[in-house]
mmCIF file of C-alpha atoms in Angstrom:
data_model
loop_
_atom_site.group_PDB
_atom_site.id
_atom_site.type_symbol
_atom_site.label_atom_id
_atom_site.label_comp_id
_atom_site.label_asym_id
_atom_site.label_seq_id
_atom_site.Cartn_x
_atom_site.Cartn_y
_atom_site.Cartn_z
ATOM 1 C CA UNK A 1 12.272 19.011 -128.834
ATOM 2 C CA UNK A 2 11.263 19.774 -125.138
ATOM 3 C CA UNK A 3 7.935 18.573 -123.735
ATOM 4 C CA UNK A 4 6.396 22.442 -124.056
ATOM 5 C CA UNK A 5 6.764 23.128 -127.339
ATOM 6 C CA UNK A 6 5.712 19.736 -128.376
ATOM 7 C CA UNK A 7 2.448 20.899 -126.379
ATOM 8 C CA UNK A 8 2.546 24.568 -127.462
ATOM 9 C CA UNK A 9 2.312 22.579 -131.290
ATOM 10 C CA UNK A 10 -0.404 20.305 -130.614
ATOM 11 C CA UNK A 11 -2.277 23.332 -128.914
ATOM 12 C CA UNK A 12 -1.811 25.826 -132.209
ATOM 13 C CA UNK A 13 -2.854 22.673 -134.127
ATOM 14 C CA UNK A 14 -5.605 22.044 -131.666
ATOM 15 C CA UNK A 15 -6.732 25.811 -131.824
ATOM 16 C CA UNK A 16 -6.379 25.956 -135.822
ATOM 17 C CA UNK A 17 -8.702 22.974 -136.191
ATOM 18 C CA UNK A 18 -11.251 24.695 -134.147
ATOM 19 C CA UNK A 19 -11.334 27.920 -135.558
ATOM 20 C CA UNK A 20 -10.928 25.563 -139.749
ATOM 21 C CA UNK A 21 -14.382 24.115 -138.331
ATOM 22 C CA UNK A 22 -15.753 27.162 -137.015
ATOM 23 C CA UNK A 23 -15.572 29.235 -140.567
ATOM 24 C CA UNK A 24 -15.912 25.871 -142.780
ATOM 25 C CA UNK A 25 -19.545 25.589 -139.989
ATOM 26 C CA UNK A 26 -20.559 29.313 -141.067
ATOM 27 C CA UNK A 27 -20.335 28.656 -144.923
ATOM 28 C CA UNK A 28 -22.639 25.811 -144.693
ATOM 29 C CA UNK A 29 -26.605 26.535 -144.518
ATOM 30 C CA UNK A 30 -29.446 24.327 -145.394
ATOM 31 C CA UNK A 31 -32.757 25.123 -147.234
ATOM 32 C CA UNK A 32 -35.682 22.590 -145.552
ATOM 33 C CA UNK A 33 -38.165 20.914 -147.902
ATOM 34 C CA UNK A 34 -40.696 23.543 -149.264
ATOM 35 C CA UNK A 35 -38.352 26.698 -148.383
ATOM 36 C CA UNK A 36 -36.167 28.183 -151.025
ATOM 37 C CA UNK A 37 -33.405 30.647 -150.144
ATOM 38 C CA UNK A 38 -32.016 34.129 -151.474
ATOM 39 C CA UNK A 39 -28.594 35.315 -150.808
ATOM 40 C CA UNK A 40 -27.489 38.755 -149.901
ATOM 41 C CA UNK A 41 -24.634 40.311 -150.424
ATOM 42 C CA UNK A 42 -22.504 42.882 -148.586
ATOM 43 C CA UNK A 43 -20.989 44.011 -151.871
ATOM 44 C CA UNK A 44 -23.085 43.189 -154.582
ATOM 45 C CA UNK A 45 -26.853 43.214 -152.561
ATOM 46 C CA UNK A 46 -29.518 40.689 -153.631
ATOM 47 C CA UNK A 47 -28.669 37.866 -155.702
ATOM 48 C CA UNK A 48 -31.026 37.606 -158.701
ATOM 49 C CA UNK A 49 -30.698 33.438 -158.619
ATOM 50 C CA UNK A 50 -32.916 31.481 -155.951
ATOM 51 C CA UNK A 51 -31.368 28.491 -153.998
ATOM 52 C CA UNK A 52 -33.276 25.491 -154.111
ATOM 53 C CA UNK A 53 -33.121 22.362 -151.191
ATOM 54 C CA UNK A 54 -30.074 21.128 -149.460
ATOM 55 C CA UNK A 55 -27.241 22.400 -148.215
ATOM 56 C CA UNK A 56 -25.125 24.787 -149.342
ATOM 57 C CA UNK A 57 -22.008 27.460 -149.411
ATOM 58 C CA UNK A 58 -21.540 30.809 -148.557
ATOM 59 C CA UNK A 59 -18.740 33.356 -148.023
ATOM 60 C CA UNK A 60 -18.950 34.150 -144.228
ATOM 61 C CA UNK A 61 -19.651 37.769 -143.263
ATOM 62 C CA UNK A 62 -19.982 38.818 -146.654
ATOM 63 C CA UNK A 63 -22.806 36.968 -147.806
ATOM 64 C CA UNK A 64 -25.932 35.658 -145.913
ATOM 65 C CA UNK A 65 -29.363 33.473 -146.693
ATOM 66 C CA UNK A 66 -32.394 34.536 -146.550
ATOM 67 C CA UNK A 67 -34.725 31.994 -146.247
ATOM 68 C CA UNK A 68 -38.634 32.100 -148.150
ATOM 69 C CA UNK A 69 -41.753 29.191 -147.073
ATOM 70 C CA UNK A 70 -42.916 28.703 -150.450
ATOM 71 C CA UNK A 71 -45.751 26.382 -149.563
ATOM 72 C CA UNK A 72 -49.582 27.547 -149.640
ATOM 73 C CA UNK A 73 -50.837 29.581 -146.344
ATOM 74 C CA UNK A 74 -53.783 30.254 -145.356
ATOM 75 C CA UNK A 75 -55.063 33.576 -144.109
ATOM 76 C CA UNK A 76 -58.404 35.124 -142.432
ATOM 77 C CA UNK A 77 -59.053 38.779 -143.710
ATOM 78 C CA UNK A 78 -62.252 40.378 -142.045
ATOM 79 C CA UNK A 79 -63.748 43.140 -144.175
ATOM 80 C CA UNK A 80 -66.665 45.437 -143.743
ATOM 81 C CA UNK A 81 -67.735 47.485 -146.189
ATOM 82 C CA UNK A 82 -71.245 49.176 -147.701
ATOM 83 C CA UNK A 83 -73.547 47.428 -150.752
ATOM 84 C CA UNK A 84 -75.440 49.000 -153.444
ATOM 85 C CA UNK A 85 -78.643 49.422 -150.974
ATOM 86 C CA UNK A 86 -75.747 51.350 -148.591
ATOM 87 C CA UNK A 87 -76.116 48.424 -146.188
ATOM 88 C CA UNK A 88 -73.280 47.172 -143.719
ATOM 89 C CA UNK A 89 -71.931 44.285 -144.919
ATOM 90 C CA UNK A 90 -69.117 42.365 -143.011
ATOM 91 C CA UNK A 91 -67.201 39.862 -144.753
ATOM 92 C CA UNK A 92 -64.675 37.325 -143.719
ATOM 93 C CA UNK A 93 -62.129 36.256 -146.804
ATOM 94 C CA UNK A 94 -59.909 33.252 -146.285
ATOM 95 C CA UNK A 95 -57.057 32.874 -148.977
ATOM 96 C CA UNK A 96 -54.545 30.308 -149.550
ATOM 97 C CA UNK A 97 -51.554 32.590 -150.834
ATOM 98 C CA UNK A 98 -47.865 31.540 -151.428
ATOM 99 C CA UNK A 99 -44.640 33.570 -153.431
ATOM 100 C CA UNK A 100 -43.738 32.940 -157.053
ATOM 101 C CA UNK A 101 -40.600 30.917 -156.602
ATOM 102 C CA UNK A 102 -38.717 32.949 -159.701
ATOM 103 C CA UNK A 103 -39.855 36.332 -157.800
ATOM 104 C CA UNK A 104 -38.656 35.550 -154.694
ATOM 105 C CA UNK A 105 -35.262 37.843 -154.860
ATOM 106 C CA UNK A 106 -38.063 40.722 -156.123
ATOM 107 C CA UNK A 107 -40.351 39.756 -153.701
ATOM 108 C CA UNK A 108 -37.550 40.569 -150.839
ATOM 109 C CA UNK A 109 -36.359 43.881 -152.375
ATOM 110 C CA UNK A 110 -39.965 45.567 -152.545
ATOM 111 C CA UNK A 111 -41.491 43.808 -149.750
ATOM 112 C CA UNK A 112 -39.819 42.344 -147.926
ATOM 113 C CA UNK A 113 -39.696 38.986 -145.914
ATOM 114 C CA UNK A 114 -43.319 39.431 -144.685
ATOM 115 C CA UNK A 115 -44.878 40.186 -148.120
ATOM 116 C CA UNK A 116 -48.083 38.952 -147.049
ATOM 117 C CA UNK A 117 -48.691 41.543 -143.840
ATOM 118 C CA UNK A 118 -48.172 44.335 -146.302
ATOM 119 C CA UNK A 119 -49.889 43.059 -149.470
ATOM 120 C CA UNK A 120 -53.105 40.950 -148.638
ATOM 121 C CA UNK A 121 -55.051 42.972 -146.432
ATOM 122 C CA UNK A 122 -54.556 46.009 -148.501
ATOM 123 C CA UNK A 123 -55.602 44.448 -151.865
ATOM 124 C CA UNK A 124 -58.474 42.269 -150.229
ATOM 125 C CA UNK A 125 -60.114 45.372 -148.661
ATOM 126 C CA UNK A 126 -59.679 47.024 -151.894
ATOM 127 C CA UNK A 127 -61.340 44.472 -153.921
ATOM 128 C CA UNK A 128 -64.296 43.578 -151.683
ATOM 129 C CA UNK A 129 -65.422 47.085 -151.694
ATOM 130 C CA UNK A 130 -65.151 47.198 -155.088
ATOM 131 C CA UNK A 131 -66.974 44.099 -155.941
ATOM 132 C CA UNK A 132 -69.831 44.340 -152.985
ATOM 133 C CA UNK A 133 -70.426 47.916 -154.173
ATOM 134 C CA UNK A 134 -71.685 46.074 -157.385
ATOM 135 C CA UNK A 135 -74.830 44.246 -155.538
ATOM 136 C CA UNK A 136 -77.391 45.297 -152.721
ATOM 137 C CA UNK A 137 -78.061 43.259 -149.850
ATOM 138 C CA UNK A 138 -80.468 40.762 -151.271
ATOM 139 C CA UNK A 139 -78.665 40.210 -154.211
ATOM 140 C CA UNK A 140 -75.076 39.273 -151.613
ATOM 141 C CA UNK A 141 -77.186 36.235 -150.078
ATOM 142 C CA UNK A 142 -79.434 35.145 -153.468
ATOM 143 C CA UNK A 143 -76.292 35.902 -155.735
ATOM 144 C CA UNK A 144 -73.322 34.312 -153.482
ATOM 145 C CA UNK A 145 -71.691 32.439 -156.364
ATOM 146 C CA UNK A 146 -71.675 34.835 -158.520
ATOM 147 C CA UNK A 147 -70.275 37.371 -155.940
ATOM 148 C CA UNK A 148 -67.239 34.952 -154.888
ATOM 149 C CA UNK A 149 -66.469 34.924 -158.426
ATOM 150 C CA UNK A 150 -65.885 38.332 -158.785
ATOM 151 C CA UNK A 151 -63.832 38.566 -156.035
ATOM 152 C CA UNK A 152 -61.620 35.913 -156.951
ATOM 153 C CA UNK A 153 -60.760 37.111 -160.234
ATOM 154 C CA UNK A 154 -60.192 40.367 -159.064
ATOM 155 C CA UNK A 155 -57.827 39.120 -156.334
ATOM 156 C CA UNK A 156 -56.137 37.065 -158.025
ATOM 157 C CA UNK A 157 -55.389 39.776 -160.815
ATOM 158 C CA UNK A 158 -54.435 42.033 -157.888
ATOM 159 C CA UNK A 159 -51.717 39.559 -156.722
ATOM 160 C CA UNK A 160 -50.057 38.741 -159.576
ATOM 161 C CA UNK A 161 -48.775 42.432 -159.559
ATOM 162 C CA UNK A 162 -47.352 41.444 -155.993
ATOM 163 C CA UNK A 163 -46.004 38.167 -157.424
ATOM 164 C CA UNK A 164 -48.159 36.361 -155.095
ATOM 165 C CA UNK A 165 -50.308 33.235 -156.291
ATOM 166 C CA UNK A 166 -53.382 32.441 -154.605
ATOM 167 C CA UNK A 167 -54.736 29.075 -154.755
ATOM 168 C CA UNK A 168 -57.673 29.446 -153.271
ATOM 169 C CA UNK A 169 -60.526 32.468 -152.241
ATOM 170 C CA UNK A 170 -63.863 31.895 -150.411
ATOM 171 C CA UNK A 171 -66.329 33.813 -148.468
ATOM 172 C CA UNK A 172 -66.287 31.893 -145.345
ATOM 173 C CA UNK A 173 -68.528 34.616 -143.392
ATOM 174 C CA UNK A 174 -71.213 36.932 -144.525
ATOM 175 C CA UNK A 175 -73.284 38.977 -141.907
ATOM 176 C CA UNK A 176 -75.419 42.628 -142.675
ATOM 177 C CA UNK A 177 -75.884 45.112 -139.991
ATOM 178 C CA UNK A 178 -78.914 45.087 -137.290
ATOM 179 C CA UNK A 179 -80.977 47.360 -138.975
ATOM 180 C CA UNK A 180 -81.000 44.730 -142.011
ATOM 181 C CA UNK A 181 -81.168 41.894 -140.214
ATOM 182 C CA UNK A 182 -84.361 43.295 -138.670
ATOM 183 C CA UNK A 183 -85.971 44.383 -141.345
ATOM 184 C CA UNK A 184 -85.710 40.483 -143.021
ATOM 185 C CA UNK A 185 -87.012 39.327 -139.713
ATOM 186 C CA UNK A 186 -90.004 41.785 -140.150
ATOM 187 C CA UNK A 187 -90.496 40.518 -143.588
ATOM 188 C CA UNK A 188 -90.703 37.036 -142.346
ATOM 189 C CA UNK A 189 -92.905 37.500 -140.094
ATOM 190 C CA UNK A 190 -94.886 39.434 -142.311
ATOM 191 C CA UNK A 191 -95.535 36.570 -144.567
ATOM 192 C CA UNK A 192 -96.218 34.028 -142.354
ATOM 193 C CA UNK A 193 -99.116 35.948 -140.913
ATOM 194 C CA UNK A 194 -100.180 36.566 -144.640
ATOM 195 C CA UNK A 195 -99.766 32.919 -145.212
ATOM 196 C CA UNK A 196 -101.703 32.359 -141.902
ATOM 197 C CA UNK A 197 -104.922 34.426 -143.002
ATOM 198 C CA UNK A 198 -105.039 32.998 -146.627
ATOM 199 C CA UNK A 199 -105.289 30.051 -144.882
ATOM 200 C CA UNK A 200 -108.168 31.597 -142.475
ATOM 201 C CA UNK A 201 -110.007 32.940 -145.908
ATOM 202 C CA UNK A 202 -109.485 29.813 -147.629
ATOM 203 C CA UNK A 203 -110.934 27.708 -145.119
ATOM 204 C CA UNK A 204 -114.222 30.078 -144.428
ATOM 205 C CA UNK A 205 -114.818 29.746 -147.733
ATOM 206 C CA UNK A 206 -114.525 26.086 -147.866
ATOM 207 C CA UNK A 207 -116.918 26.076 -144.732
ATOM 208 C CA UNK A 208 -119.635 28.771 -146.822
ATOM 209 C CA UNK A 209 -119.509 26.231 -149.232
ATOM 210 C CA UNK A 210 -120.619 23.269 -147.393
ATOM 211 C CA UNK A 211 -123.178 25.178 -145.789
ATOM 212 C CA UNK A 212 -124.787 26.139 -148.849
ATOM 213 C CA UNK A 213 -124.266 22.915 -150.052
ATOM 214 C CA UNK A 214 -125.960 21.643 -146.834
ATOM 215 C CA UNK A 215 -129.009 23.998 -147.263
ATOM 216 C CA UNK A 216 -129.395 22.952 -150.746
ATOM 217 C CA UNK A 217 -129.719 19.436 -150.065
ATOM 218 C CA UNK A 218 -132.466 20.012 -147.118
ATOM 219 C CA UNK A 219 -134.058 21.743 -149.703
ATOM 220 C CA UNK A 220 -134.512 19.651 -152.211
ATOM 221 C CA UNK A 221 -135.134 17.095 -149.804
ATOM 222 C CA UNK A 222 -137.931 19.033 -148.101
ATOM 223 C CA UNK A 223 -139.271 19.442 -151.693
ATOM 224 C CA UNK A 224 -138.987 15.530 -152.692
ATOM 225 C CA UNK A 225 -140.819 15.031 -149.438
ATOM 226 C CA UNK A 226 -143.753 17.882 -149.966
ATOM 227 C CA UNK A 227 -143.816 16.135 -153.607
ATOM 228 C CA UNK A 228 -144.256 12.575 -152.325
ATOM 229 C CA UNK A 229 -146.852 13.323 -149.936
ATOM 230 C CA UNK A 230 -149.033 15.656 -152.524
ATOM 231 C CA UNK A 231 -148.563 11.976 -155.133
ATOM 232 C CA UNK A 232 -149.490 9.599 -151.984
ATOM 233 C CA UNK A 233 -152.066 11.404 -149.979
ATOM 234 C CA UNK A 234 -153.390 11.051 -147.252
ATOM 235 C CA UNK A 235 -151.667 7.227 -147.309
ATOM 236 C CA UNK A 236 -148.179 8.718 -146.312
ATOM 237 C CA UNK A 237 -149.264 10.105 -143.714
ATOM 238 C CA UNK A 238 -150.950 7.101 -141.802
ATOM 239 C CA UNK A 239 -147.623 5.463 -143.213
ATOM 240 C CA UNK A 240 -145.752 7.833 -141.190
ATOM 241 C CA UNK A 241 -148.136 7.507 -137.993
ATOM 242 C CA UNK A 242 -147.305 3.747 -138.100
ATOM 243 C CA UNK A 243 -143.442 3.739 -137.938
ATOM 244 C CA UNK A 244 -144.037 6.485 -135.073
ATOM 245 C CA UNK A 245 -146.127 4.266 -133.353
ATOM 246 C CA UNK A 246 -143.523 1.120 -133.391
ATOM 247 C CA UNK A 247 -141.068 3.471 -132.568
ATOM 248 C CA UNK A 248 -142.899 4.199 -129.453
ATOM 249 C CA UNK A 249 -143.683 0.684 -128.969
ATOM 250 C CA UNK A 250 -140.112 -0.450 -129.256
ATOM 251 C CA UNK A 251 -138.613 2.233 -126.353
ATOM 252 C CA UNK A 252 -141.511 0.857 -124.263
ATOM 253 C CA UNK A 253 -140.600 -2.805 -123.976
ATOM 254 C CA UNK A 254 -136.988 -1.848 -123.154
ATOM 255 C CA UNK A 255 -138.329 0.244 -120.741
ATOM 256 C CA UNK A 256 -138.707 -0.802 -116.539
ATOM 257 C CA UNK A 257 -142.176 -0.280 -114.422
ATOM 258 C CA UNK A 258 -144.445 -0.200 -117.427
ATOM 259 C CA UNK A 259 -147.664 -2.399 -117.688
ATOM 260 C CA UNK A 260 -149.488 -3.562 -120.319
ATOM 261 C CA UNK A 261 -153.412 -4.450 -120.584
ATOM 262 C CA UNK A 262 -155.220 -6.133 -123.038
ATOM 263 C CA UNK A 263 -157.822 -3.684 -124.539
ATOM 264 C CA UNK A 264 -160.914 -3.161 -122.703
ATOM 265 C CA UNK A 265 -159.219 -3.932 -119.438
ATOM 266 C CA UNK A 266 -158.199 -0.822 -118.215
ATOM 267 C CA UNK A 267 -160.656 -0.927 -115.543
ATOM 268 C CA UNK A 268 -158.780 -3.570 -113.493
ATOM 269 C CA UNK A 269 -156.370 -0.503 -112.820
ATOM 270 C CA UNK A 270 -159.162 1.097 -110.788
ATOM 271 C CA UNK A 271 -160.180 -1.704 -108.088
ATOM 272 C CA UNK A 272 -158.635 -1.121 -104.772
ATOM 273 C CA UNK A 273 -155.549 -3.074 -103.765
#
């Protein structure tokens, strides 16, 4: 055997190999952890059976994977919609959503690969209004519990149609429009200035009431007096003049530039000096 067609052999061999690999390559795929895959096929269209992890065959060309994230996603819907009072109410929904692993292969035939674009914000809009409609304004901010409820049974009811499971629903924003808002600032301010004058009343009251209490007590003080002095007399009186006298007396020794005589000595005052 010459030299060329020993390498003209080892080159078919070569090229066989190559093109072996290449097809045995393109009827492998893998399915990550918390994916799950659906196959589609040229002749027979979407395979009712859903691949789990690992890797796995295919037929080249004919069939292909189509690979779902079945783990929980979150998602922000904003909404804004009327209440019961007609109010504008805007509300921000965040949901946890993921597939129904046994739905998948439905899930891709009516909705494709991104279910949630076309389901969720369709069904969440739906249901707020629904539910908000139910409540006025007041009742959204002293009734939030109860409001969130509604919504998430609703919602979740509303998915399961979709086969899509939510895991979790909460009103993460809640806002009314400015006329609203204004009008609960008004009332605010409205009762603090009603607060403010019961307090004003309150306390002119409490002050009438010590002043009559005052005036009572000088009264019947004045009277206890006028009594005493009609019982004592005349002796009250000179009692009186006394303690005014020592009084005086008392200022006038603390007092500078102030000389005192023994009586019937005034007269020294006069002589010249």
């Amino acid at each position: 055997m010459s030299l060329s067609r020993i390498l003209n052999s080892i080159g078919g061999v070569g090229f066989g190999l190559i093109v072996a690999g290449s097809v045995a390559n393109s009827a492998l795929y893998n399915v990550d952890g918390g994916h799950r895959a659906v196959i589609f096929d040229r002749f027979r269209g979407v395979q009712e059976h859903v691949v789990g992890e690992g890797t796995h065959f295919l037929i080249p060309w004919v069939q292909r994977p189509i690979i779902f994230d079945i783990r929980a996603k979150p998602r922000n819907i904003p909404v804004a919609t009327g209440s019961k009072d007609l109010q504008t109410v805007s509300i921000t929904l965040r949901i946890l959503f993921r597939p129904k692993q046994d739905k998948l292969p439905s899930i891709y035939t009516n909705l494709g690969i991104d279910y949630d674009e076309r389901v969720l914000p369709s069904i969440t809009t739906e249901v707020l209004k629904a539910v908000v409609a139910q409540f006025d304004a007041a009742e959204m901010i002293t009734q939030r519990e109860v409001v969130s409820n509604k919504v998430r049974e609703a919602l979740i009811t509303r998915a399961e149609t979709f086969s899509i499971l939510l895991d979790d629903i909460s009103l993460t924003h809640l806002t009314f429009g400015a006329e609203f808002t204004q009008a609960v600032e008004a009332k605010q301010v409205a009762q603090q200035e009603a607060e403010r004058a019961r307090y004003l009343v309150e306390k002119e009251e409490q002050v009438k009431n010590a002043s009559i209490i005052r005036a009572e007590g000088e009264s019947e003080a004045a009277l206890m007096v006028a009594k005493a002095i009609g019982e004592a007399g005349e002796g009250l009186v000179e009692l009186r003049k006394i303690e005014a006298a020592e009084e005086i007396a008392a200022n006038l020794a603390v007092s500078r530039n102030v000389v005192y005589l023994p009586p019937g000595q005034q007269a020294l005052l006069a002589l010249p000096q």
